[in-house]
Coordinates of C-alpha atoms in Angstrom, one line a residue:
G1 CA -3.3 9.6 -0.6
L2 CA -1.1 7.4 -2.1
G3 CA -3.0 4.1 -3.2
K4 CA -2.1 0.8 -1.0
T5 CA -0.1 -0.6 -3.9
H6 CA 2.5 2.1 -4.3
L7 CA 2.8 3.0 -0.3
L8 CA 4.1 -0.8 -0.3
N9 CA 6.4 -0.3 -3.7
A10 CA 7.5 2.9 -2.2
I11 CA 8.4 0.8 1.1
G12 CA 10.3 -1.6 -0.8
H13 CA 12.7 0.7 -2.4
E14 CA 12.9 2.6 0.8
I15 CA 14.6 -0.6 2.5
L16 CA 16.2 -1.6 -0.8
S17 CA 17.6 1.7 -0.6
R18 CA 18.7 1.4 2.8
K19 CA 21.1 -1.7 1.6
A20 CA 21.0 -2.6 -1.6
N21 CA 21.5 -6.5 -1.4
L22 CA 18.6 -7.6 1.1
K23 CA 16.3 -8.8 -0.6
V24 CA 12.3 -7.9 -0.9
V25 CA 9.5 -10.0 -2.2
Y26 CA 6.8 -7.9 -3.2
T27 CA 3.6 -9.8 -4.2
S28 CA -0.1 -9.6 -3.9
C29 CA -2.2 -12.2 -1.6
E30 CA -3.6 -13.5 -4.5
R31 CA -0.5 -14.1 -6.4
F32 CA 1.0 -16.0 -3.1
T33 CA -1.8 -18.1 -3.3
N34 CA -1.7 -18.9 -6.7
E35 CA 2.0 -20.0 -6.6
F36 CA 1.4 -21.8 -3.6
I37 CA -1.6 -24.3 -5.5
D38 CA 0.9 -24.3 -8.5
A39 CA 4.2 -25.0 -5.9
L40 CA 1.3 -27.9 -4.3
Q41 CA 0.4 -29.3 -7.8
N42 CA 3.7 -29.5 -9.3
N43 CA 5.4 -30.9 -6.1
Q44 CA 7.6 -27.6 -5.2
L45 CA 6.8 -27.1 -2.4
A46 CA 10.8 -26.4 -1.2
R47 CA 11.0 -23.9 -3.8
F48 CA 8.3 -21.8 -3.1
R49 CA 8.5 -21.6 1.1
R50 CA 12.9 -20.6 0.2
R51 CA 11.1 -18.0 -2.3
Y52 CA 8.7 -16.4 0.4
R53 CA 11.0 -17.7 3.8
Q54 CA 14.5 -16.5 2.5
V55 CA 13.9 -13.1 2.0
D56 CA 14.9 -9.7 4.5
A57 CA 11.2 -7.7 3.1
L58 CA 8.4 -9.0 2.4
L59 CA 5.5 -7.2 1.1
V60 CA 1.9 -8.6 0.3
D61 CA -1.1 -6.3 -0.5
D62 CA -4.8 -7.4 -0.5
I63 CA -3.7 -10.1 2.8
Q64 CA -7.9 -10.0 3.1
F65 CA -7.9 -12.1 0.5
L66 CA -6.6 -14.9 2.9
A67 CA -9.8 -15.0 4.1
G68 CA -11.8 -18.4 4.4
K69 CA -8.8 -20.4 2.2
E70 CA -7.2 -22.3 5.4
R71 CA -4.3 -24.2 3.6
I72 CA -3.1 -20.7 2.3
Q73 CA -3.7 -19.3 5.8
E74 CA -1.6 -22.1 7.4
E75 CA 1.3 -21.7 4.6
F76 CA 1.2 -17.9 5.1
F77 CA 1.5 -18.1 9.1
H78 CA 4.8 -20.7 9.2
T79 CA 5.9 -18.0 6.7
F80 CA 5.8 -15.5 8.8
N81 CA 6.6 -17.2 11.7
T82 CA 10.3 -17.5 9.6
L83 CA 10.3 -14.2 8.8
H84 CA 9.7 -13.6 11.9
E85 CA 11.7 -15.4 14.0
A86 CA 14.7 -14.3 11.7
R87 CA 13.6 -10.5 12.5
K88 CA 13.1 -9.9 8.8
Q89 CA 10.9 -7.2 7.9
I90 CA 7.2 -8.2 6.7
V91 CA 4.4 -5.7 5.4
L92 CA 1.0 -6.2 4.6
S93 CA -1.7 -4.2 3.1
C94 CA -5.0 -5.0 4.0
D95 CA -9.0 -3.0 2.7
R96 CA -10.2 -3.1 6.8
P97 CA -8.0 -3.9 10.1
A98 CA -7.4 -8.0 10.5
S99 CA -10.0 -8.2 13.4
E100 CA -12.4 -7.1 10.8
I101 CA -11.5 -9.7 8.2
P102 CA -14.4 -12.5 8.5
G103 CA -13.1 -16.3 7.6
L104 CA -9.6 -14.6 9.5
E105 CA -8.0 -17.3 12.0
Q106 CA -7.9 -15.6 15.2
R107 CA -4.2 -16.9 15.1
L108 CA -3.3 -15.1 12.0
I109 CA -5.4 -11.8 13.4
S110 CA -3.1 -11.9 16.9
R111 CA 0.3 -12.2 14.7
F112 CA -1.2 -9.1 12.3
E113 CA -1.4 -6.9 15.4
W114 CA 1.9 -7.8 16.7
G115 CA 3.7 -4.9 14.7
M116 CA 2.4 -1.2 13.6
T117 CA -0.6 -0.4 12.0
A118 CA -1.6 2.6 10.4
D119 CA -5.0 3.3 9.2
L120 CA -4.4 5.5 5.3
Q121 CA -7.8 7.2 4.8
P122 CA -7.5 10.0 2.4
P123 CA -6.9 13.3 3.6
D124 CA -9.2 15.8 5.0
I125 CA -10.2 19.0 3.2
E126 CA -8.0 20.6 5.5
T127 CA -4.6 18.7 4.1
R128 CA -6.3 19.1 1.0
M129 CA -6.2 23.1 1.1
A130 CA -2.7 22.7 2.7
I131 CA -1.1 20.9 0.2
L132 CA -2.7 23.0 -3.0
R133 CA -1.3 25.8 -0.7
K134 CA 2.1 24.3 -0.3
K135 CA 2.2 23.5 -4.6
E136 CA 1.6 27.6 -5.2
A137 CA 4.3 28.7 -2.7
T138 CA 6.8 25.8 -4.2
M139 CA 5.9 26.5 -8.1
K140 CA 6.0 30.3 -6.9
T141 CA 1.9 30.9 -8.6
R142 CA -0.7 32.4 -7.4
L143 CA -4.1 30.9 -7.6
D144 CA -7.7 32.0 -6.7
P145 CA -8.5 31.1 -3.1
R146 CA -11.7 29.9 -4.4
V147 CA -10.2 27.8 -7.5
I148 CA -7.9 26.4 -4.4
Q149 CA -11.5 25.7 -2.7
F150 CA -13.1 24.4 -5.9
L151 CA -10.3 21.7 -6.2
A152 CA -10.3 21.0 -2.3
E153 CA -13.6 20.1 -2.4
N154 CA -14.0 18.4 -5.0
I155 CA -10.9 16.0 -6.0
R156 CA -11.3 13.7 -2.1
S157 CA -9.8 10.6 -3.9
N158 CA -5.9 11.0 -4.2
V159 CA -3.0 13.6 -3.7
R160 CA -1.7 12.7 -6.5
R161 CA -4.6 13.7 -8.7
L162 CA -5.5 16.9 -6.6
E163 CA -1.9 17.8 -7.2
G164 CA -2.4 17.0 -11.8
A165 CA -5.7 19.0 -11.1
F166 CA -3.3 22.0 -9.3
L167 CA -1.1 21.6 -12.2
R168 CA -3.5 21.6 -15.1
V169 CA -5.1 24.4 -13.7
A170 CA -1.9 26.6 -13.2
S171 CA -0.7 25.8 -16.5
F172 CA -4.2 26.6 -18.3
G173 CA -3.4 30.0 -16.0
Q174 CA 0.6 31.0 -16.9
L175 CA -0.5 30.0 -21.1
A176 CA -3.9 31.9 -21.0
G177 CA -1.3 35.1 -19.6
R178 CA -4.2 35.4 -16.9
S179 CA -5.1 34.2 -13.4
V180 CA -8.2 31.3 -13.1
Q181 CA -11.8 32.6 -11.9
L182 CA -14.3 30.9 -10.8
D183 CA -18.0 32.6 -12.3

């Protein structure tokens, strides 16, 4: 499906499309960590906290990088609590469930489990075939069912890549003035 970074961006844009004057901050856990370290070194912790705690929505990618970093976990814990108490939106992405991240404090795991969790996996073959058939219908084009099957079996990672392959095959067929067949 959509990569988690693209998904977080899409969520941020959706939030802003509903109300343009909201303050939405999108960051990676790595950037959050680096900015925190810089703020500590430069005596600018208050500024750092304003940046992350006075927002309407905070979107953080790759939260698993908090693992094992006690001081950063402490800072993020207080940032999370501040936003949650103010009823602000917090969206986190991670490469696995919070409970499976070694070195993540239990109090953060419990906070992360308060909200809705969505496991984003690449679509299965039936879904990939359905996506391709829908693309066929919207483009008013027909591909050999074996070509659809071939694409669905071989392009597993990402819907955008699957649709791109479909477009290339369909365009090639239209330019050549004939249908694309598998031998």
